[in-house]
Amino acid sequence: MSSTSPRAGIVIAIDGPAASGKSSTARAVAAALGYRHLDSGAFYRALTLALLRSGIPEQEWDSLTASDLAQLQVAGVAEAGGYLFRIGSEEVTGEIRSPAVSASVSRVAAIPAVRDWLLGTLRAAGAKGGLVADGRDIGTVVFPDAELKVFLVCAPQERALRRLREQGDASASVEDIRAEAERLRTRDHLDSSREVAPLLRAADAITLDTTGLAFNSQVDAILRLARTRAGG
Ligand code: CDP
């Protein structure tokens, strides 16, 4: 990092495919270290919700400019430990997780103007250090100099099951799990194959496979790495 002011801690980048546990893990790691958590996907989700509500036809999304995006009035407001999201004066932090937003977010995240527009906001959050950021391009594009980079992977069936439970479906059928795994696969394909800032493991990232791993174990594994890097 190029900043010369005293830093409040290291930057930890956690990337990985959909529903691999990035955000919940990043949040717990940040809380344990007293760092801020930056869920970059939430910014893409908030913008997607605003676009879906705006009535701007999807065919026009690719030609949106920075000033069009500003007019959507999406704001990520820093809160204790994390962010809450508003469109205008309405708080939308819960609604950005809806299936409708999930179905369109990868389409929106592939628009170069959208990525340009958010890059400055995301980087500013890490300028002082003391940050755990999660997403798809955190270790490759947003914070290429992060002191610790982790790439989380997990088997598709387990990711689907976790996502359904997160949405309140405690008794998912085999068919539900199969359908959710297919939705995740579609999103991963779009995220990995786009031209700008695709989902990619940074060359210096540590891969952590969380299949069958207890949540606390994956958090502890990252905390051990973080303490080594922060002290080094
Ligand atoms: O939590 P989940 O794995 O469902 O995804 P998310 O982190 O909320 O991100 C939602 C979508 O935003 C992803 O599928 C990507 O299309 C996009 N995204 C991105 O392009 N770059 C990031 N750094 C983070 C998210």
Coordinates of N, CA and C and ligand atoms in Angstrom, one line a residue:
M1 N 0.8 -1.2 0.0 CA 0.0 0.0 0.0 C 0.9 1.3 0.0
S2 N 0.4 2.3 -0.7 CA 1.3 3.5 -0.8 C 1.1 4.5 0.3
S3 N 0.1 4.4 1.1 CA -0.2 5.4 2.1 C 1.0 5.5 3.1
T4 N 1.3 6.8 3.5 CA 2.4 6.9 4.4 C 1.9 7.2 5.8
S5 N 0.5 7.4 6.0 CA 0.0 7.7 7.3 C -0.1 6.4 8.1
P6 N -0.1 6.4 9.5 CA -0.1 5.2 10.3 C -1.3 4.4 9.9
R7 N -1.2 3.1 9.9 CA -2.3 2.2 9.4 C -2.9 1.5 10.6
A8 N -4.2 1.2 10.6 CA -4.9 0.6 11.7 C -4.9 -0.9 11.7
G9 N -4.1 -1.4 10.8 CA -4.0 -2.9 10.6 C -3.8 -3.3 9.2
I10 N -3.8 -4.6 8.9 CA -3.5 -5.0 7.5 C -4.8 -5.0 6.7
V11 N -4.7 -5.3 5.4 CA -5.9 -5.5 4.6 C -5.9 -7.0 4.2
I12 N -7.1 -7.6 4.5 CA -7.2 -9.0 4.2 C -8.3 -9.1 3.1
A13 N -7.9 -9.8 2.0 CA -8.8 -10.0 0.8 C -9.3 -11.4 0.8
I14 N -10.6 -11.6 0.8 CA -11.2 -12.9 0.7 C -12.1 -13.0 -0.6
D15 N -11.6 -13.8 -1.5 CA -12.4 -14.0 -2.8 C -12.9 -15.4 -2.9
G16 N -13.8 -15.6 -3.8 CA -14.2 -17.0 -4.1 C -15.6 -17.0 -4.8
P17 N -16.1 -18.2 -5.2 CA -17.3 -18.3 -5.9 C -18.5 -18.0 -5.1
A18 N -19.7 -18.0 -5.7 CA -21.0 -17.6 -5.0 C -21.2 -18.6 -3.8
A19 N -21.7 -18.1 -2.7 CA -22.1 -18.8 -1.5 C -21.0 -19.7 -1.0
S20 N -19.7 -19.3 -1.2 CA -18.6 -20.1 -0.6 C -18.3 -19.7 0.8
G21 N -19.1 -18.8 1.4 CA -19.0 -18.4 2.8 C -18.1 -17.2 3.0
K22 N -17.8 -16.4 1.9 CA -16.9 -15.3 2.0 C -17.4 -14.3 3.0
S23 N -18.6 -13.8 2.9 CA -19.1 -12.7 3.7 C -19.2 -13.0 5.1
S24 N -19.8 -14.2 5.4 CA -20.0 -14.5 6.9 C -18.6 -14.8 7.5
T25 N -17.7 -15.4 6.8 CA -16.3 -15.6 7.3 C -15.6 -14.2 7.5
A26 N -15.7 -13.4 6.5 CA -15.0 -12.1 6.5 C -15.6 -11.3 7.7
R27 N -16.9 -11.3 7.9 CA -17.5 -10.6 9.0 C -16.9 -11.1 10.4
A28 N -16.9 -12.4 10.5 CA -16.4 -12.9 11.8 C -14.9 -12.6 12.0
V29 N -14.1 -12.7 10.9 CA -12.7 -12.4 11.0 C -12.5 -10.9 11.4
A30 N -13.3 -10.1 10.8 CA -13.2 -8.6 11.1 C -13.5 -8.4 12.5
A31 N -14.6 -9.0 13.0 CA -15.0 -8.8 14.4 C -14.0 -9.2 15.4
A32 N -13.3 -10.4 15.1 CA -12.3 -10.9 16.0 C -11.1 -10.0 16.1
L33 N -10.8 -9.3 14.9 CA -9.6 -8.5 14.9 C -9.9 -7.0 15.2
G34 N -11.2 -6.7 15.3 CA -11.5 -5.3 15.5 C -11.4 -4.5 14.3
Y35 N -11.5 -5.1 13.1 CA -11.4 -4.5 11.8 C -12.7 -4.2 11.2
R36 N -12.8 -3.4 10.1 CA -14.0 -3.1 9.4 C -14.2 -4.2 8.4
H37 N -15.5 -4.6 8.1 CA -15.8 -5.6 7.1 C -16.4 -4.9 5.9
L38 N -15.8 -5.2 4.7 CA -16.3 -4.6 3.5 C -16.8 -5.7 2.6
D39 N -18.1 -5.8 2.5 CA -18.8 -6.9 1.6 C -19.0 -6.2 0.2
S40 N -18.0 -6.4 -0.7 CA -18.1 -5.6 -1.9 C -19.3 -6.1 -2.8
G41 N -19.7 -7.4 -2.6 CA -20.9 -7.8 -3.4 C -22.1 -7.0 -3.0
A42 N -22.2 -6.6 -1.8 CA -23.4 -5.8 -1.3 C -23.5 -4.5 -2.1
F43 N -22.4 -3.9 -2.5 CA -22.5 -2.7 -3.3 C -23.0 -3.0 -4.7
Y44 N -22.6 -4.1 -5.3 CA -23.1 -4.5 -6.6 C -24.6 -4.9 -6.5
R45 N -25.0 -5.5 -5.4 CA -26.4 -5.8 -5.2 C -27.2 -4.6 -5.0
A46 N -26.8 -3.6 -4.3 CA -27.6 -2.4 -4.1 C -27.8 -1.6 -5.4
L47 N -26.7 -1.6 -6.2 CA -26.8 -0.9 -7.5 C -27.8 -1.7 -8.4
T48 N -27.8 -3.0 -8.3 CA -28.7 -3.9 -9.1 C -30.1 -3.6 -8.7
L49 N -30.4 -3.5 -7.4 CA -31.7 -3.3 -7.0 C -32.2 -1.9 -7.5
A50 N -31.3 -0.9 -7.4 CA -31.7 0.4 -7.9 C -32.0 0.4 -9.4
L51 N -31.2 -0.4 -10.1 CA -31.4 -0.4 -11.6 C -32.7 -1.2 -11.9
L52 N -33.0 -2.2 -11.2 CA -34.3 -3.0 -11.4 C -35.5 -2.1 -11.1
R53 N -35.3 -1.3 -10.1 CA -36.5 -0.4 -9.7 C -36.6 0.8 -10.7
S54 N -35.5 1.2 -11.3 CA -35.4 2.5 -12.1 C -36.3 2.5 -13.3
G55 N -36.6 1.3 -13.8 CA -37.3 1.2 -15.1 C -36.5 1.4 -16.3
I56 N -35.2 1.6 -16.1 CA -34.3 1.7 -17.3 C -34.2 0.3 -18.0
P57 N -34.6 0.2 -19.3 CA -34.6 -1.1 -19.9 C -33.3 -1.8 -19.9
E58 N -33.2 -3.1 -19.7 CA -32.0 -3.8 -19.6 C -31.1 -3.6 -20.8
Q59 N -31.7 -3.4 -22.0 CA -30.8 -3.2 -23.2 C -30.0 -1.9 -23.1
E60 N -30.4 -1.0 -22.2 CA -29.7 0.3 -22.1 C -28.6 0.2 -21.0
W61 N -28.5 -0.9 -20.2 CA -27.6 -0.9 -19.1 C -26.2 -0.7 -19.5
D62 N -25.8 -1.3 -20.6 CA -24.4 -1.3 -21.0 C -23.9 0.1 -21.4
S63 N -24.8 1.0 -21.7 CA -24.4 2.3 -22.1 C -24.6 3.3 -20.9
L64 N -24.8 2.9 -19.7 CA -24.9 3.8 -18.6 C -23.6 4.5 -18.3
T65 N -23.7 5.8 -18.0 CA -22.5 6.6 -17.6 C -22.4 6.7 -16.1
A66 N -21.3 7.3 -15.7 CA -21.1 7.5 -14.2 C -22.2 8.5 -13.7
S67 N -22.6 9.4 -14.5 CA -23.7 10.3 -14.0 C -25.0 9.7 -14.0
D68 N -25.3 8.7 -14.9 CA -26.6 7.9 -14.8 C -26.6 7.1 -13.5
L69 N -25.4 6.5 -13.2 CA -25.3 5.7 -12.0 C -25.5 6.6 -10.7
A70 N -24.9 7.8 -10.7 CA -25.0 8.7 -9.6 C -26.5 9.0 -9.3
Q71 N -27.2 9.1 -10.4 CA -28.7 9.5 -10.3 C -29.5 8.4 -9.6
L72 N -29.0 7.2 -9.5 CA -29.7 6.1 -8.9 C -29.7 6.3 -7.4
Q73 N -28.8 7.2 -6.9 CA -28.8 7.6 -5.5 C -28.6 6.4 -4.5
V74 N -27.7 5.5 -4.9 CA -27.3 4.4 -4.0 C -26.2 4.8 -3.1
A75 N -26.4 4.5 -1.8 CA -25.3 4.9 -0.9 C -25.0 3.7 0.1
G76 N -23.7 3.5 0.3 CA -23.3 2.5 1.3 C -22.8 3.4 2.5
V77 N -23.5 3.2 3.6 CA -23.2 4.1 4.8 C -22.4 3.2 5.8
A78 N -21.2 3.7 6.1 CA -20.4 3.0 7.1 C -21.1 3.0 8.4
E79 N -21.2 1.8 9.0 CA -21.8 1.6 10.3 C -20.8 0.9 11.2
A80 N -21.1 0.7 12.5 CA -20.2 0.0 13.3 C -19.8 -1.3 12.7
G81 N -18.6 -1.5 12.3 CA -18.1 -2.8 11.7 C -18.4 -3.0 10.3
G82 N -19.5 -2.5 9.7 CA -19.9 -2.8 8.3 C -20.6 -1.7 7.6
Y83 N -21.5 -2.0 6.7 CA -22.2 -1.0 5.9 C -23.7 -1.3 5.9
L84 N -24.5 -0.2 5.9 CA -25.9 -0.4 5.5 C -26.1 0.4 4.2
F85 N -27.2 0.0 3.5 CA -27.4 0.5 2.1 C -28.7 1.2 2.0
R86 N -28.6 2.4 1.3 CA -29.8 3.2 1.0 C -30.0 3.4 -0.5
I87 N -31.3 3.5 -0.9 CA -31.6 4.1 -2.2 C -32.4 5.3 -1.9
G88 N -31.9 6.5 -2.2 CA -32.5 7.7 -1.7 C -32.5 7.7 -0.2
S89 N -33.6 7.8 0.4 CA -33.7 7.8 1.9 C -34.1 6.5 2.4
E90 N -34.4 5.5 1.5 CA -35.0 4.2 2.0 C -33.8 3.2 2.3
E91 N -33.9 2.6 3.4 CA -32.9 1.6 3.7 C -33.3 0.2 3.0
V92 N -32.3 -0.3 2.3 CA -32.6 -1.5 1.5 C -31.7 -2.7 1.8
T93 N -31.0 -2.6 3.0 CA -30.0 -3.6 3.3 C -30.5 -5.1 3.2
G94 N -31.7 -5.3 3.6 CA -32.3 -6.6 3.6 C -32.7 -7.0 2.1
E95 N -33.3 -6.1 1.4 CA -33.8 -6.4 0.1 C -32.7 -6.7 -0.9
I96 N -31.5 -6.3 -0.7 CA -30.5 -6.6 -1.7 C -30.1 -8.0 -1.8
R97 N -30.6 -8.9 -0.8 CA -30.3 -10.3 -0.8 C -31.4 -11.1 -1.5
S98 N -32.4 -10.4 -2.1 CA -33.6 -11.1 -2.7 C -33.2 -11.9 -3.9
P99 N -33.9 -13.0 -4.2 CA -33.6 -13.8 -5.4 C -33.6 -13.0 -6.7
A100 N -34.5 -12.0 -6.8 CA -34.5 -11.2 -8.0 C -33.2 -10.4 -8.2
V101 N -32.6 -9.9 -7.1 CA -31.4 -9.2 -7.2 C -30.3 -10.2 -7.5
S102 N -30.3 -11.4 -6.9 CA -29.3 -12.4 -7.1 C -29.3 -12.8 -8.6
A103 N -30.5 -12.9 -9.2 CA -30.6 -13.3 -10.6 C -30.0 -12.3 -11.6
S104 N -29.9 -11.0 -11.2 CA -29.4 -10.0 -12.1 C -28.1 -9.4 -11.8
V105 N -27.6 -9.7 -10.6 CA -26.4 -9.0 -10.1 C -25.1 -9.2 -11.0
S106 N -25.0 -10.5 -11.5 CA -23.8 -10.7 -12.3 C -23.8 -10.0 -13.6
R107 N -25.0 -9.8 -14.1 CA -25.2 -9.0 -15.4 C -24.7 -7.6 -15.1
V108 N -25.1 -7.0 -14.0 CA -24.8 -5.6 -13.7 C -23.3 -5.5 -13.4
A109 N -22.7 -6.5 -12.7 CA -21.3 -6.4 -12.2 C -20.4 -6.6 -13.4
A110 N -20.9 -7.0 -14.6 CA -20.0 -7.1 -15.8 C -19.9 -5.8 -16.6
I111 N -20.7 -4.8 -16.2 CA -20.7 -3.5 -16.9 C -19.5 -2.7 -16.5
P112 N -18.6 -2.4 -17.5 CA -17.3 -1.7 -17.1 C -17.6 -0.4 -16.3
A113 N -18.6 0.4 -16.7 CA -18.9 1.7 -16.0 C -19.2 1.4 -14.6
V114 N -19.9 0.3 -14.3 CA -20.3 0.0 -12.9 C -19.0 -0.3 -12.1
R115 N -18.1 -1.1 -12.7 CA -16.9 -1.5 -11.9 C -16.0 -0.2 -11.7
D116 N -15.9 0.6 -12.7 CA -15.1 1.8 -12.6 C -15.7 2.7 -11.5
W117 N -17.0 2.8 -11.4 CA -17.7 3.7 -10.5 C -17.5 3.2 -9.1
L118 N -17.5 1.9 -8.9 CA -17.4 1.4 -7.5 C -15.9 1.2 -7.0
L119 N -15.0 1.2 -8.0 CA -13.6 0.9 -7.6 C -13.1 1.9 -6.6
G120 N -13.3 3.2 -6.8 CA -12.9 4.3 -6.0 C -13.5 4.1 -4.6
T121 N -14.8 3.9 -4.5 CA -15.5 3.7 -3.2 C -14.9 2.6 -2.4
L122 N -14.6 1.4 -3.1 CA -14.1 0.2 -2.4 C -12.7 0.5 -1.9
R123 N -11.9 1.1 -2.8 CA -10.5 1.4 -2.4 C -10.4 2.3 -1.3
A124 N -11.2 3.3 -1.3 CA -11.2 4.3 -0.2 C -11.4 3.7 1.2
A125 N -12.3 2.6 1.2 CA -12.5 1.9 2.5 C -11.3 1.3 3.0
G126 N -10.3 0.9 2.2 CA -9.2 0.2 2.7 C -7.9 1.1 2.9
A127 N -8.1 2.4 2.6 CA -6.9 3.3 2.6 C -6.2 3.3 4.0
K128 N -7.0 3.2 5.0 CA -6.3 3.3 6.4 C -6.0 1.9 6.9
G129 N -6.2 0.8 6.2 CA -5.9 -0.5 6.7 C -7.0 -1.0 7.6
G130 N -6.7 -2.1 8.3 CA -7.7 -2.6 9.3 C -9.0 -3.0 8.6
L131 N -8.9 -3.7 7.5 CA -10.1 -4.1 6.7 C -10.1 -5.5 6.3
V132 N -11.2 -6.2 6.3 CA -11.4 -7.5 5.7 C -12.4 -7.3 4.6
A133 N -12.0 -7.4 3.3 CA -12.9 -7.2 2.2 C -13.1 -8.5 1.5
D134 N -14.4 -8.7 1.1 CA -14.6 -10.0 0.3 C -15.3 -9.7 -1.0
G135 N -15.1 -10.6 -2.0 CA -15.7 -10.4 -3.3 C -15.2 -11.4 -4.3
R136 N -15.0 -10.9 -5.5 CA -14.5 -11.7 -6.6 C -13.1 -11.2 -7.1
D137 N -12.9 -9.9 -7.0 CA -11.6 -9.3 -7.6 C -10.9 -8.5 -6.5
I138 N -11.1 -8.9 -5.3 CA -10.5 -8.0 -4.2 C -9.0 -8.2 -4.2
G139 N -8.5 -9.4 -4.3 CA -7.0 -9.7 -4.3 C -6.4 -9.4 -5.6
T140 N -7.1 -9.3 -6.7 CA -6.5 -9.1 -8.0 C -6.6 -7.7 -8.5
V141 N -7.7 -7.0 -8.2 CA -7.9 -5.6 -8.8 C -8.1 -4.6 -7.7
V142 N -8.9 -4.8 -6.7 CA -9.2 -3.8 -5.7 C -8.1 -3.5 -4.8
F143 N -7.6 -4.6 -4.2 CA -6.4 -4.5 -3.2 C -5.3 -5.5 -3.6
P144 N -4.7 -5.2 -4.8 CA -3.6 -6.2 -5.2 C -2.4 -6.3 -4.2
D145 N -2.3 -5.2 -3.3 CA -1.2 -5.2 -2.4 C -1.7 -5.7 -1.0
A146 N -2.8 -6.3 -0.9 CA -3.3 -6.8 0.4 C -2.3 -7.7 1.1
E147 N -2.1 -7.6 2.4 CA -1.1 -8.4 3.1 C -1.5 -9.8 3.1
L148 N -2.8 -10.1 3.2 CA -3.2 -11.5 3.2 C -4.4 -11.7 2.2
K149 N -4.2 -12.7 1.3 CA -5.3 -13.0 0.3 C -5.7 -14.5 0.5
V150 N -7.0 -14.7 0.6 CA -7.5 -16.0 0.8 C -8.5 -16.3 -0.3
F151 N -8.5 -17.5 -0.9 CA -9.5 -17.8 -2.0 C -10.3 -19.0 -1.4
L152 N -11.5 -18.7 -1.1 CA -12.4 -19.8 -0.5 C -13.0 -20.6 -1.6
V153 N -13.0 -21.9 -1.4 CA -13.7 -22.8 -2.4 C -14.5 -23.8 -1.5
C154 N -15.5 -24.4 -2.1 CA -16.4 -25.3 -1.5 C -17.2 -26.1 -2.5
A155 N -17.5 -27.3 -2.2 CA -18.3 -28.2 -3.2 C -19.6 -27.5 -3.5
P156 N -20.1 -27.6 -4.8 CA -21.3 -27.0 -5.2 C -22.6 -27.4 -4.4
Q157 N -22.7 -28.7 -4.1 CA -23.9 -29.1 -3.3 C -23.9 -28.5 -1.9
E158 N -22.8 -28.4 -1.3 CA -22.7 -27.8 0.0 C -23.0 -26.3 0.0
R159 N -22.5 -25.6 -1.0 CA -22.7 -24.2 -1.2 C -24.2 -24.0 -1.4
A160 N -24.9 -24.8 -2.2 CA -26.3 -24.7 -2.4 C -27.1 -24.9 -1.1
L161 N -26.7 -25.9 -0.4 CA -27.4 -26.1 0.9 C -27.2 -25.0 1.9
R162 N -26.0 -24.4 2.0 CA -25.8 -23.3 2.9 C -26.6 -22.1 2.5
R163 N -26.7 -21.8 1.1 CA -27.4 -20.7 0.7 C -28.9 -20.8 1.0
L164 N -29.5 -22.0 0.8 CA -30.9 -22.3 1.1 C -31.2 -22.1 2.5
R165 N -30.3 -22.6 3.4 CA -30.5 -22.4 4.8 C -30.4 -20.9 5.2
E166 N -29.5 -20.2 4.6 CA -29.3 -18.8 4.9 C -30.6 -18.0 4.5
Q167 N -31.3 -18.6 3.5 CA -32.6 -17.9 3.1 C -33.8 -18.4 3.9
G168 N -33.5 -19.2 4.9 CA -34.6 -19.7 5.8 C -35.2 -21.0 5.4
D169 N -34.6 -21.7 4.4 CA -35.2 -23.0 4.0 C -34.4 -24.1 4.7
A170 N -35.0 -24.6 5.8 CA -34.2 -25.6 6.7 C -34.5 -27.0 6.2
S171 N -35.5 -27.2 5.3 CA -35.8 -28.6 4.9 C -35.8 -28.7 3.4
A172 N -34.7 -28.3 2.8 CA -34.6 -28.3 1.3 C -34.6 -29.7 0.8
S173 N -35.4 -29.9 -0.3 CA -35.4 -31.2 -1.0 C -34.2 -31.4 -1.9
V174 N -34.0 -32.6 -2.3 CA -32.9 -32.8 -3.3 C -33.0 -31.9 -4.5
E175 N -34.3 -31.8 -4.9 CA -34.6 -31.0 -6.1 C -34.3 -29.5 -5.9
D176 N -34.6 -29.0 -4.7 CA -34.3 -27.6 -4.4 C -32.8 -27.4 -4.4
I177 N -32.1 -28.3 -3.8 CA -30.6 -28.2 -3.8 C -30.0 -28.2 -5.2
R178 N -30.6 -29.1 -6.0 CA -30.1 -29.2 -7.4 C -30.3 -27.8 -8.1
A179 N -31.5 -27.3 -7.9 CA -31.9 -26.0 -8.6 C -31.0 -24.9 -8.1
E180 N -30.8 -24.8 -6.8 CA -29.9 -23.7 -6.3 C -28.5 -23.9 -6.8
A181 N -28.0 -25.1 -6.8 CA -26.6 -25.4 -7.3 C -26.5 -24.9 -8.7
E182 N -27.6 -25.1 -9.5 CA -27.6 -24.6 -10.9 C -27.5 -23.1 -11.0
R183 N -28.3 -22.4 -10.1 CA -28.3 -20.9 -10.1 C -26.9 -20.4 -9.8
L184 N -26.3 -21.1 -8.8 CA -24.9 -20.7 -8.4 C -23.9 -20.9 -9.5
R185 N -24.1 -22.0 -10.2 CA -23.2 -22.4 -11.3 C -23.3 -21.3 -12.4
T186 N -24.5 -20.9 -12.7 CA -24.7 -19.9 -13.8 C -24.0 -18.6 -13.4
R187 N -24.2 -18.2 -12.1 CA -23.6 -16.9 -11.6 C -22.0 -17.0 -11.7
D188 N -21.5 -18.2 -11.2 CA -20.0 -18.4 -11.2 C -19.5 -18.3 -12.7
H189 N -20.3 -18.9 -13.6 CA -19.8 -18.9 -15.0 C -19.8 -17.4 -15.5
L190 N -20.8 -16.7 -15.2 CA -20.9 -15.3 -15.7 C -19.7 -14.5 -15.0
D191 N -19.5 -14.7 -13.7 CA -18.5 -13.9 -13.0 C -17.1 -14.3 -13.5
S192 N -16.9 -15.6 -13.8 CA -15.5 -16.0 -14.2 C -15.2 -15.7 -15.7
S193 N -16.2 -15.5 -16.5 CA -16.0 -15.4 -17.9 C -16.1 -13.9 -18.4
R194 N -16.4 -13.0 -17.5 CA -16.5 -11.6 -18.0 C -15.2 -11.1 -18.3
E195 N -15.1 -10.0 -19.1 CA -13.9 -9.4 -19.5 C -13.2 -8.6 -18.4
V196 N -14.0 -7.8 -17.7 CA -13.5 -6.9 -16.7 C -13.5 -7.6 -15.3
A197 N -12.3 -7.6 -14.7 CA -12.2 -8.1 -13.3 C -12.9 -9.4 -13.0
P198 N -12.6 -10.4 -13.7 CA -13.4 -11.7 -13.5 C -13.0 -12.3 -12.1
L199 N -13.9 -13.2 -11.7 CA -13.6 -14.0 -10.5 C -12.3 -14.9 -10.8
L200 N -11.3 -14.6 -10.0 CA -9.9 -15.2 -10.3 C -9.2 -15.3 -9.0
R201 N -8.5 -16.4 -8.9 CA -7.6 -16.6 -7.7 C -6.3 -15.8 -8.0
A202 N -6.0 -14.9 -7.0 CA -4.7 -14.2 -7.2 C -3.5 -15.1 -7.1
A203 N -2.5 -14.9 -7.8 CA -1.3 -15.8 -7.8 C -0.8 -16.1 -6.3
D204 N -0.9 -15.0 -5.5 CA -0.3 -15.1 -4.1 C -1.4 -15.4 -3.1
A205 N -2.6 -15.9 -3.5 CA -3.7 -16.2 -2.6 C -3.5 -17.6 -2.0
I206 N -4.0 -17.8 -0.8 CA -4.0 -19.1 -0.2 C -5.3 -19.7 -0.3
T207 N -5.4 -20.9 -1.0 CA -6.7 -21.5 -1.2 C -7.2 -22.2 0.1
L208 N -8.4 -22.0 0.5 CA -9.0 -22.7 1.7 C -10.3 -23.4 1.2
D209 N -10.3 -24.7 1.3 CA -11.4 -25.5 0.9 C -12.3 -25.7 2.1
T210 N -13.5 -25.1 2.1 CA -14.3 -25.2 3.3 C -15.3 -26.3 3.3
T211 N -15.3 -27.2 2.3 CA -16.2 -28.3 2.2 C -16.0 -29.2 3.5
G212 N -17.1 -29.4 4.2 CA -17.1 -30.2 5.4 C -16.4 -29.6 6.6
L213 N -16.0 -28.3 6.5 CA -15.2 -27.6 7.5 C -16.2 -26.9 8.4
A214 N -16.1 -26.9 9.7 CA -17.0 -26.2 10.6 C -16.7 -24.7 10.4
F215 N -17.7 -23.8 10.6 CA -17.5 -22.4 10.4 C -16.4 -21.8 11.2
N216 N -16.4 -22.2 12.5 CA -15.3 -21.7 13.4 C -13.9 -22.1 13.0
S217 N -13.8 -23.3 12.4 CA -12.5 -23.7 11.9 C -12.0 -22.9 10.8
Q218 N -12.9 -22.5 9.9 CA -12.4 -21.7 8.7 C -12.1 -20.3 9.2
V219 N -12.8 -19.7 10.2 CA -12.5 -18.4 10.7 C -11.2 -18.5 11.4
D220 N -11.0 -19.5 12.3 CA -9.7 -19.7 13.0 C -8.5 -19.8 12.1
A221 N -8.7 -20.5 11.0 CA -7.6 -20.7 10.0 C -7.1 -19.4 9.5
I222 N -8.1 -18.5 9.1 CA -7.8 -17.2 8.6 C -7.2 -16.3 9.6
L223 N -7.7 -16.4 10.9 CA -7.2 -15.6 12.0 C -5.7 -15.9 12.2
R224 N -5.4 -17.2 12.2 CA -4.0 -17.6 12.4 C -3.1 -17.0 11.3
L225 N -3.5 -17.0 10.1 CA -2.7 -16.4 9.0 C -2.6 -14.9 9.2
A226 N -3.7 -14.3 9.5 CA -3.8 -12.8 9.7 C -2.8 -12.4 10.8
R227 N -2.8 -13.1 11.9 CA -1.9 -12.7 13.0 C -0.4 -12.8 12.6
T228 N -0.1 -13.9 11.8 CA 1.2 -14.0 11.4 C 1.6 -12.8 10.5
R229 N 0.7 -12.5 9.5 CA 1.0 -11.4 8.6 C 1.1 -10.1 9.2
A230 N 0.1 -9.8 10.2 CA 0.1 -8.5 10.8 C 1.3 -8.3 11.7
G231 N 1.8 -9.4 12.3 CA 3.0 -9.2 13.2 C 4.3 -9.2 12.4
G232 N 4.3 -9.6 11.1 CA 5.5 -9.8 10.4 C 6.0 -8.5 9.8
Ligands
CDP1 O1 -22.7 -13.8 -1.4 P1 -22.7 -14.3 -2.8 O2 -21.6 -15.3 -3.1 O3 -24.1 -14.7 -3.3 O4 -22.4 -13.1 -3.8 P2 -22.0 -11.6 -3.4 O5 -20.7 -11.5 -2.8 O6 -23.1 -10.9 -2.7 O7 -21.8 -10.9 -4.9 C1 -22.9 -10.8 -5.7 C2 -22.4 -10.6 -7.1 O8 -21.7 -9.3 -7.2 C3 -21.4 -11.6 -7.7 O9 -22.1 -12.8 -8.2 C4 -20.6 -10.8 -8.7 O10 -21.3 -10.8 -9.9 C5 -20.6 -9.4 -8.2 N1 -19.4 -9.1 -7.5 C6 -18.3 -8.7 -8.3 O11 -18.4 -8.7 -9.5 N2 -17.1 -8.3 -7.7 C7 -17.0 -8.3 -6.4 N3 -15.8 -7.9 -5.9 C8 -18.0 -8.7 -5.6 C9 -19.2 -9.1 -6.2

